[in-house]
Amino acid sequence: MGMIDSNFIDACYGNNRGTIPIWIMRQAGRYLPEYRAIREKVSFEDLCRSPKLIAEVVRQPVHRFGLDAAILFSDILTVLEPMGMQVSFPDGGPKLANPITSPDDVRRLQDIDVDKSLSFVADAYGEIRKVLPDTPVIGFAGSPFTLMCYMIQGKGSNNFDKPKQFLHKFPAAAEELVNLLQSVVSKYLAMQIKAGANAVQIFDSWGGILSKDDYLDWSARPVNAIFRSLETYEVPRILFVNNIAPYLDILKTVDCEAVGVDYRTDIADVAAALPNKAVQGNLDPSVLFNTRERVVERTLQILDSLEDHQNLIFNLGHGIQPETPISNVEAVVETVHRYRS
Ligand code: 1CP
């Protein structure tokens, strides 16, 4: 379980002496023509439930670019459907038909048997291993707070005002909800590890909108409980926080091997503040729309800013965008892989 020789795994533990590893947030997706070709025939919802097709879209970017890690193809919201949320992706983005607006809505949610209701995810790991026998595969889930954001807001948002208000209007119901999500996400990530995930990442995409006190209570605390429940599996645990800078002192107390750094934050500051953790990031995905020369320059700027490269996993500072020129992705991968050789 979780045993695979790789620079990516070594870097998570801070002892990679080989080539610097790179993977790309949202690496399977619409910027790839081979992904679009599959999506012409199958909806995103159906794709997420088809283990063989999942394996194919997971494989595509790894083989095209020579990436050092694969990531499960799914969505952070997939886990919410069996809990009783109606989730769809009408124009690419998520839409929840029955958002949570009251404490009563929290009470009607189901705790779930992940083996039963998400068996297609476990099956996907079997199919991924067949097409990528030697590549580490990252399992993932959303943080409880980030999941709450979509459950309460009902869709994407810039400020998620409704979930932030819910925490303060209905603190008891919010606590009930966060505890339920903590339990479900723990079980879900354990299932992914048992099915073949070699590392796990929690996406805290929206924790970064919270005040520090609320971040500690509503995001760091449940995330830490989830990570601690996974300790015995001995796979690296990665926490991505979109807007990590305000919370560095809190993150010292979170049990994980690596932190994902957003593009706004100086990655060298994070490495200095968290000397016992690996860092993952953090090229601004928008830079990939610039010239090749500028892309290489900005990639080198990140690499040169760090003293220690044994604990670096190169990545973007958030998800790659649909119209991204593929040649610039190649330029980043080439620059990272050549840096130490
Ligand atoms: O290779 C991969 O990384 C693809 C697997 C993957 C992952 C890791 C998908 C497929 N989604 C995610 C995580 C995810 N989903 C996050 C965390 C990362 C982040 O911060 O971007 C979040 C917030 C979501 C929710 C979601 N689902 C969004 C963002 C909405 C918003 O608020 O801005 C979107 C656009 C989706 C749909 C989705 N998920 C994945 C894909 C490829 C798509 C687009 C569907 C399509 O048209 O094919």
Tab-separated table of C-alpha atoms and ligand atoms in Angstrom:
chain	number	residue	atom	x	y	z
A	1	MET	CA	0.000	0.000	0.000
A	2	GLY	CA	1.367	3.371	-1.012
A	3	MET	CA	4.782	1.946	-1.844
A	4	ILE	CA	6.277	3.358	-4.997
A	5	ASP	CA	9.746	4.699	-5.771
A	6	SER	CA	9.505	8.298	-6.875
A	7	ASN	CA	11.044	11.749	-6.615
A	8	PHE	CA	7.590	13.121	-5.906
A	9	ILE	CA	7.122	10.947	-2.813
A	10	ASP	CA	10.726	11.625	-1.704
A	11	ALA	CA	10.158	15.382	-2.065
A	12	CYS	CA	7.016	15.158	0.109
A	13	TYR	CA	9.270	13.811	2.869
A	14	GLY	CA	11.953	16.452	2.189
A	15	ASN	CA	14.626	14.108	0.910
A	16	ASN	CA	14.562	14.190	-2.883
A	17	ARG	CA	18.082	14.348	-4.309
A	18	GLY	CA	16.994	13.700	-7.887
A	19	THR	CA	15.104	15.701	-10.503
A	20	ILE	CA	12.581	18.170	-9.100
A	21	PRO	CA	9.093	16.664	-9.502
A	22	ILE	CA	6.204	18.502	-11.100
A	23	TRP	CA	2.492	17.913	-11.513
A	24	ILE	CA	-0.188	20.426	-12.458
A	25	MET	CA	-3.306	21.342	-10.525
A	26	ARG	CA	-6.314	20.257	-12.629
A	27	GLN	CA	-3.921	18.572	-15.080
A	28	ALA	CA	-6.687	16.520	-16.704
A	29	GLY	CA	-9.105	18.873	-18.345
A	30	ARG	CA	-10.378	21.051	-21.098
A	31	TYR	CA	-7.037	22.587	-22.161
A	32	LEU	CA	-6.156	19.115	-23.557
A	33	PRO	CA	-7.678	18.167	-26.958
A	34	GLU	CA	-7.602	14.473	-25.981
A	35	TYR	CA	-9.716	15.280	-22.893
A	36	ARG	CA	-12.145	17.352	-24.966
A	37	ALA	CA	-12.489	14.427	-27.401
A	38	ILE	CA	-13.668	12.173	-24.557
A	39	ARG	CA	-15.974	14.878	-23.165
A	40	GLU	CA	-17.668	15.162	-26.602
A	41	LYS	CA	-18.968	11.639	-26.059
A	42	VAL	CA	-19.626	11.612	-22.304
A	43	SER	CA	-20.830	14.145	-19.729
A	44	PHE	CA	-18.578	15.165	-16.839
A	45	GLU	CA	-20.942	13.393	-14.396
A	46	ASP	CA	-20.800	10.105	-16.355
A	47	LEU	CA	-17.034	10.390	-16.813
A	48	CYS	CA	-16.596	10.673	-13.021
A	49	ARG	CA	-18.438	7.331	-12.606
A	50	SER	CA	-16.596	5.361	-15.334
A	51	PRO	CA	-13.409	3.757	-13.954
A	52	LYS	CA	-11.903	2.935	-17.375
A	53	LEU	CA	-12.511	6.426	-18.763
A	54	ILE	CA	-11.212	7.965	-15.528
A	55	ALA	CA	-7.980	6.001	-15.981
A	56	GLU	CA	-7.680	7.252	-19.562
A	57	VAL	CA	-8.034	10.949	-18.658
A	58	VAL	CA	-5.684	10.493	-15.692
A	59	ARG	CA	-3.095	8.953	-18.018
A	60	GLN	CA	-3.306	11.609	-20.743
A	61	PRO	CA	-1.400	14.548	-19.138
A	62	VAL	CA	1.101	12.239	-17.413
A	63	HIS	CA	2.185	10.712	-20.723
A	64	ARG	CA	1.919	13.911	-22.788
A	65	PHE	CA	4.146	15.983	-20.469
A	66	GLY	CA	6.121	13.364	-18.520
A	67	LEU	CA	4.628	14.494	-15.203
A	68	ASP	CA	5.859	12.984	-11.932
A	69	ALA	CA	2.467	12.339	-10.335
A	70	ALA	CA	-1.040	11.507	-11.460
A	71	ILE	CA	-4.188	12.651	-9.683
A	72	LEU	CA	-7.504	10.852	-9.481
A	73	PHE	CA	-10.027	12.270	-11.926
A	74	SER	CA	-13.136	13.160	-9.962
A	75	ASP	CA	-14.481	16.256	-8.274
A	76	ILE	CA	-14.401	17.423	-4.669
A	77	LEU	CA	-18.227	17.496	-4.815
A	78	THR	CA	-18.612	13.818	-5.858
A	79	VAL	CA	-18.742	12.769	-2.199
A	80	LEU	CA	-21.777	15.011	-1.552
A	81	GLU	CA	-24.214	13.209	-3.858
A	82	PRO	CA	-24.648	10.053	-1.703
A	83	MET	CA	-24.939	12.319	1.377
A	84	GLY	CA	-28.116	13.744	-0.148
A	85	MET	CA	-26.972	16.784	-2.119
A	86	GLN	CA	-28.106	17.061	-5.749
A	87	VAL	CA	-24.993	18.098	-7.677
A	88	SER	CA	-24.709	18.846	-11.393
A	89	PHE	CA	-22.258	20.694	-13.631
A	90	PRO	CA	-24.519	22.433	-16.186
A	91	ASP	CA	-21.926	24.764	-17.788
A	92	GLY	CA	-18.685	23.320	-16.471
A	93	GLY	CA	-19.176	24.776	-12.975
A	94	PRO	CA	-21.054	23.102	-10.085
A	95	LYS	CA	-24.736	23.694	-9.274
A	96	LEU	CA	-26.494	22.272	-6.203
A	97	ALA	CA	-30.279	21.974	-6.556
A	98	ASN	CA	-30.972	21.677	-2.796
A	99	PRO	CA	-28.519	23.954	-0.960
A	100	ILE	CA	-28.409	24.018	2.834
A	101	THR	CA	-30.201	27.064	4.235
A	102	SER	CA	-31.196	25.991	7.774
A	103	PRO	CA	-30.225	23.648	10.646
A	104	ASP	CA	-33.029	21.299	9.485
A	105	ASP	CA	-31.261	20.892	6.135
A	106	VAL	CA	-28.127	19.717	7.981
A	107	ARG	CA	-30.133	17.094	9.898
A	108	ARG	CA	-31.465	15.518	6.720
A	109	LEU	CA	-27.931	14.734	5.407
A	110	GLN	CA	-26.745	11.116	5.437
A	111	ASP	CA	-23.557	9.690	6.841
A	112	ILE	CA	-22.388	7.286	4.134
A	113	ASP	CA	-20.732	3.935	3.630
A	114	VAL	CA	-18.019	5.080	1.213
A	115	ASP	CA	-17.205	1.540	0.066
A	116	LYS	CA	-20.781	1.108	-1.051
A	117	SER	CA	-21.736	4.508	-2.397
A	118	LEU	CA	-18.378	5.486	-3.931
A	119	SER	CA	-17.181	2.068	-5.120
A	120	PHE	CA	-16.564	3.484	-8.619
A	121	VAL	CA	-13.763	5.606	-7.138
A	122	ALA	CA	-12.056	2.534	-5.643
A	123	ASP	CA	-12.493	0.744	-8.980
A	124	ALA	CA	-10.896	3.702	-10.775
A	125	TYR	CA	-7.657	3.207	-8.815
A	126	GLY	CA	-7.449	-0.372	-10.150
A	127	GLU	CA	-7.828	0.878	-13.711
A	128	ILE	CA	-5.352	3.747	-13.179
A	129	ARG	CA	-2.710	1.300	-11.899
A	130	LYS	CA	-3.070	-0.762	-15.100
A	131	VAL	CA	-2.259	2.214	-17.353
A	132	LEU	CA	0.231	3.922	-14.991
A	133	PRO	CA	2.030	1.101	-13.156
A	134	ASP	CA	4.977	3.208	-11.932
A	135	THR	CA	3.497	6.667	-11.395
A	136	PRO	CA	2.424	7.802	-7.926
A	137	VAL	CA	-1.279	8.594	-7.844
A	138	ILE	CA	-2.648	11.355	-5.633
A	139	GLY	CA	-6.031	10.824	-4.004
A	140	PHE	CA	-7.978	13.902	-2.981
A	141	ALA	CA	-10.950	15.421	-1.239
A	142	GLY	CA	-12.218	18.906	-0.459
A	143	SER	CA	-11.735	20.301	3.035
A	144	PRO	CA	-14.893	20.275	5.168
A	145	PHE	CA	-15.100	24.077	4.979
A	146	THR	CA	-14.656	24.168	1.188
A	147	LEU	CA	-17.359	21.503	0.805
A	148	MET	CA	-19.637	23.526	3.113
A	149	CYS	CA	-19.076	26.547	0.873
A	150	TYR	CA	-20.664	24.793	-2.103
A	151	MET	CA	-23.349	23.040	0.010
A	152	ILE	CA	-24.578	26.354	1.446
A	153	GLN	CA	-23.910	28.770	-1.437
A	154	GLY	CA	-25.215	26.227	-3.980
A	155	LYS	CA	-22.636	27.233	-6.601
A	156	GLY	CA	-19.255	28.897	-7.063
A	157	SER	CA	-18.790	32.410	-5.679
A	158	ASN	CA	-16.100	35.030	-5.121
A	159	ASN	CA	-16.809	35.613	-1.443
A	160	PHE	CA	-19.116	32.756	-0.321
A	161	ASP	CA	-21.091	35.167	1.874
A	162	LYS	CA	-23.836	32.617	2.672
A	163	PRO	CA	-21.564	29.950	4.231
A	164	LYS	CA	-19.648	32.621	6.177
A	165	GLN	CA	-22.946	33.960	7.578
A	166	PHE	CA	-24.173	30.404	8.344
A	167	LEU	CA	-21.156	29.783	10.631
A	168	HIS	CA	-22.190	32.729	12.789
A	169	LYS	CA	-25.997	32.480	12.516
A	170	PHE	CA	-26.177	28.721	13.212
A	171	PRO	CA	-22.906	27.735	14.965
A	172	ALA	CA	-24.350	24.488	16.390
A	173	ALA	CA	-25.667	23.318	13.010
A	174	ALA	CA	-22.411	24.406	11.352
A	175	GLU	CA	-20.491	22.306	13.858
A	176	GLU	CA	-22.743	19.326	13.190
A	177	LEU	CA	-22.118	19.769	9.466
A	178	VAL	CA	-18.359	20.160	9.770
A	179	ASN	CA	-18.167	17.062	12.009
A	180	LEU	CA	-20.169	14.989	9.525
A	181	LEU	CA	-17.923	16.148	6.665
A	182	GLN	CA	-14.805	15.456	8.721
A	183	SER	CA	-15.972	11.880	9.280
A	184	VAL	CA	-16.977	11.299	5.646
A	185	VAL	CA	-13.762	12.814	4.214
A	186	SER	CA	-11.627	10.722	6.619
A	187	LYS	CA	-13.327	7.533	5.471
A	188	TYR	CA	-13.204	8.596	1.826
A	189	LEU	CA	-9.456	9.316	1.850
A	190	ALA	CA	-8.742	6.075	3.775
A	191	MET	CA	-10.700	4.204	1.112
A	192	GLN	CA	-8.655	5.883	-1.648
A	193	ILE	CA	-5.381	4.916	0.051
A	194	LYS	CA	-6.514	1.304	0.430
A	195	ALA	CA	-7.551	1.303	-3.241
A	196	GLY	CA	-4.092	2.500	-4.340
A	197	ALA	CA	-3.556	6.225	-3.734
A	198	ASN	CA	0.143	6.871	-2.962
A	199	ALA	CA	-0.443	10.345	-1.475
A	200	VAL	CA	-3.490	12.388	-0.517
A	201	GLN	CA	-4.261	16.048	-0.989
A	202	ILE	CA	-6.976	18.077	0.687
A	203	PHE	CA	-8.104	21.058	-1.378
A	204	ASP	CA	-8.934	23.930	0.936
A	205	SER	CA	-9.861	26.156	-1.956
A	206	TRP	CA	-11.958	28.611	0.072
A	207	GLY	CA	-10.598	28.483	3.651
A	208	GLY	CA	-8.549	31.520	2.614
A	209	ILE	CA	-11.613	33.776	2.823
A	210	LEU	CA	-11.905	33.272	6.600
A	211	SER	CA	-10.607	35.421	9.449
A	212	LYS	CA	-7.755	33.731	11.319
A	213	ASP	CA	-9.960	32.696	14.256
A	214	ASP	CA	-12.538	31.184	11.958
A	215	TYR	CA	-9.871	29.523	9.823
A	216	LEU	CA	-8.519	27.777	12.914
A	217	ASP	CA	-11.946	26.617	14.145
A	218	TRP	CA	-13.698	25.804	10.875
A	219	SER	CA	-10.930	24.744	8.551
A	220	ALA	CA	-7.591	23.860	10.197
A	221	ARG	CA	-9.164	21.913	13.086
A	222	PRO	CA	-11.233	19.465	10.975
A	223	VAL	CA	-8.464	19.150	8.362
A	224	ASN	CA	-5.989	18.272	11.098
A	225	ALA	CA	-8.381	15.655	12.520
A	226	ILE	CA	-8.705	14.090	9.043
A	227	PHE	CA	-4.930	14.023	8.533
A	228	ARG	CA	-4.365	12.525	11.987
A	229	SER	CA	-6.859	9.749	11.205
A	230	LEU	CA	-4.714	8.869	8.156
A	231	GLU	CA	-1.348	8.852	9.929
A	232	THR	CA	-1.151	5.030	10.182
A	233	TYR	CA	-1.248	4.608	6.390
A	234	GLU	CA	2.148	6.276	5.997
A	235	VAL	CA	1.394	8.104	2.763
A	236	PRO	CA	2.277	11.783	2.342
A	237	ARG	CA	-0.519	14.188	3.220
A	238	ILE	CA	-0.683	17.472	1.304
A	239	LEU	CA	-2.821	20.488	2.185
A	240	PHE	CA	-3.492	23.063	-0.532
A	241	VAL	CA	-4.731	26.381	0.817
A	242	ASN	CA	-5.769	29.002	-1.700
A	243	ASN	CA	-4.438	32.133	0.074
A	244	ILE	CA	-2.156	30.453	2.592
A	245	ALA	CA	-0.087	33.464	3.764
A	246	PRO	CA	-2.302	34.688	6.663
A	247	TYR	CA	-2.382	31.251	8.327
A	248	LEU	CA	1.259	30.115	8.412
A	249	ASP	CA	1.474	30.023	12.217
A	250	ILE	CA	-1.716	27.925	12.353
A	251	LEU	CA	-0.367	25.522	9.718
A	252	LYS	CA	2.637	24.725	11.915
A	253	THR	CA	0.190	22.744	14.057
A	254	VAL	CA	-1.349	20.787	11.167
A	255	ASP	CA	-0.049	17.231	10.742
A	256	CYS	CA	0.862	16.994	7.072
A	257	GLU	CA	3.995	16.388	5.043
A	258	ALA	CA	3.475	19.154	2.467
A	259	VAL	CA	1.556	22.345	1.827
A	260	GLY	CA	0.316	23.570	-1.544
A	261	VAL	CA	1.002	27.283	-1.998
A	262	ASP	CA	-1.258	29.617	-3.985
A	263	TYR	CA	0.177	32.012	-6.597
A	264	ARG	CA	-0.314	35.146	-4.466
A	265	THR	CA	2.057	33.948	-1.784
A	266	ASP	CA	5.857	33.954	-1.808
A	267	ILE	CA	6.758	30.250	-1.727
A	268	ALA	CA	10.148	30.969	-0.097
A	269	ASP	CA	8.317	32.640	2.833
A	270	VAL	CA	6.223	29.490	3.287
A	271	ALA	CA	9.300	27.243	3.114
A	272	ALA	CA	11.004	29.410	5.758
A	273	ALA	CA	7.937	29.502	8.032
A	274	LEU	CA	7.299	25.741	7.815
A	275	PRO	CA	10.792	24.168	7.868
A	276	ASN	CA	9.436	20.678	8.576
A	277	LYS	CA	7.094	20.578	5.610
A	278	ALA	CA	7.592	20.236	1.866
A	279	VAL	CA	6.239	23.006	-0.362
A	280	GLN	CA	4.241	22.571	-3.547
A	281	GLY	CA	3.605	25.359	-6.051
A	282	ASN	CA	3.217	28.030	-7.135
A	283	LEU	CA	3.434	29.493	-10.662
A	284	ASP	CA	0.479	31.753	-11.444
A	285	PRO	CA	-1.637	29.826	-14.012
A	286	SER	CA	-2.227	33.106	-15.912
A	287	VAL	CA	1.501	33.377	-16.663
A	288	LEU	CA	1.042	30.437	-19.065
A	289	PHE	CA	-0.698	32.896	-21.409
A	290	ASN	CA	2.551	34.916	-21.763
A	291	THR	CA	5.459	34.224	-24.143
A	292	ARG	CA	7.601	31.102	-23.723
A	293	GLU	CA	10.554	33.271	-22.592
A	294	ARG	CA	8.501	34.891	-19.838
A	295	VAL	CA	7.082	31.507	-18.745
A	296	VAL	CA	10.615	30.095	-18.406
A	297	GLU	CA	11.771	33.234	-16.577
A	298	ARG	CA	8.926	33.102	-14.034
A	299	THR	CA	9.465	29.356	-13.497
A	300	LEU	CA	13.196	29.935	-12.839
A	301	GLN	CA	12.342	32.824	-10.512
A	302	ILE	CA	10.417	30.417	-8.262
A	303	LEU	CA	13.152	27.765	-8.443
A	304	ASP	CA	15.911	30.306	-7.705
A	305	SER	CA	13.990	31.793	-4.774
A	306	LEU	CA	14.321	28.549	-2.808
A	307	GLU	CA	17.524	27.449	-1.109
A	308	ASP	CA	16.462	23.872	-0.567
A	309	HIS	CA	15.093	21.900	-3.505
A	310	GLN	CA	14.886	18.559	-1.733
A	311	ASN	CA	11.440	19.407	-0.414
A	312	LEU	CA	9.992	21.113	-3.504
A	313	ILE	CA	7.159	19.801	-5.638
A	314	PHE	CA	6.705	22.201	-8.516
A	315	ASN	CA	3.107	23.015	-9.458
A	316	LEU	CA	0.870	25.900	-10.429
A	317	GLY	CA	-0.478	28.184	-7.717
A	318	HIS	CA	-4.066	27.193	-8.651
A	319	GLY	CA	-5.812	25.201	-11.388
A	320	ILE	CA	-4.734	25.379	-15.021
A	321	GLN	CA	-7.190	27.319	-17.191
A	322	PRO	CA	-9.117	25.836	-20.141
A	323	GLU	CA	-7.536	27.984	-22.917
A	324	THR	CA	-3.922	27.484	-21.752
A	325	PRO	CA	-1.388	27.016	-24.608
A	326	ILE	CA	0.039	23.507	-24.321
A	327	SER	CA	3.511	24.567	-25.520
A	328	ASN	CA	3.884	26.720	-22.404
A	329	VAL	CA	3.028	23.780	-20.152
A	330	GLU	CA	5.831	21.875	-21.919
A	331	ALA	CA	8.185	24.804	-21.286
A	332	VAL	CA	7.479	24.722	-17.533
A	333	VAL	CA	7.973	20.953	-17.276
A	334	GLU	CA	11.232	21.126	-19.262
A	335	THR	CA	12.564	24.010	-17.149
A	336	VAL	CA	11.783	22.237	-13.861
A	337	HIS	CA	13.193	18.897	-14.967
A	338	ARG	CA	16.429	20.435	-16.284
A	339	TYR	CA	17.036	22.664	-13.271
A	340	ARG	CA	19.133	20.239	-11.251
A	341	SER	CA	20.606	18.014	-13.969
B	1	1CP	O1	-6.669	16.467	-13.142
B	1	1CP	C1	-7.410	17.009	-12.302
B	1	1CP	O2	-6.956	17.671	-11.347
B	1	1CP	C2	-8.867	16.871	-12.474
B	1	1CP	C3	-9.613	16.355	-11.261
B	1	1CP	C4	-10.327	17.476	-10.519
B	1	1CP	C5	-9.974	18.016	-9.292
B	1	1CP	C6	-8.745	17.713	-8.470
B	1	1CP	C7	-11.523	18.093	-10.939
B	1	1CP	C8	-12.233	17.812	-12.198
B	1	1CP	N1	-11.939	18.942	-9.945
B	1	1CP	C9	-10.997	18.925	-8.933
B	1	1CP	C10	-11.024	19.647	-7.659
B	1	1CP	C11	-11.991	20.750	-7.476
B	1	1CP	N2	-13.295	20.871	-7.925
B	1	1CP	C12	-11.737	21.877	-6.657
B	1	1CP	C13	-10.441	22.082	-5.889
B	1	1CP	C14	-9.388	22.699	-6.762
B	1	1CP	C15	-9.588	24.173	-7.061
B	1	1CP	O3	-9.548	24.985	-6.120
B	1	1CP	O4	-9.721	24.490	-8.246
B	1	1CP	C16	-12.868	22.683	-6.662
B	1	1CP	C17	-13.049	24.013	-5.943
B	1	1CP	C18	-13.858	22.048	-7.461
B	1	1CP	C19	-15.246	22.495	-7.740
B	1	1CP	C20	-15.437	22.612	-9.205
B	1	1CP	N3	-15.794	21.573	-10.027
B	1	1CP	C21	-15.173	23.721	-10.027
B	1	1CP	C22	-14.723	25.108	-9.554
B	1	1CP	C23	-15.928	25.969	-9.380
B	1	1CP	C24	-15.584	27.300	-8.761
B	1	1CP	O5	-16.079	27.584	-7.662
B	1	1CP	O6	-14.832	28.080	-9.372
B	1	1CP	C25	-15.407	23.333	-11.359
B	1	1CP	C26	-15.284	24.168	-12.584
B	1	1CP	C27	-15.786	21.960	-11.329
B	1	1CP	C28	-16.068	21.081	-12.490
B	1	1CP	C29	-14.892	20.279	-12.895
B	1	1CP	N4	-14.169	19.485	-12.028
B	1	1CP	C30	-13.176	18.824	-12.728
B	1	1CP	C31	-13.281	19.241	-14.104
B	1	1CP	C32	-12.412	18.770	-15.230
B	1	1CP	C33	-14.347	20.137	-14.194
B	1	1CP	C34	-14.869	20.801	-15.459
B	1	1CP	C35	-15.898	19.901	-16.046
B	1	1CP	C36	-15.758	19.761	-17.533
B	1	1CP	O7	-16.351	20.569	-18.247
B	1	1CP	O8	-15.085	18.822	-18.041
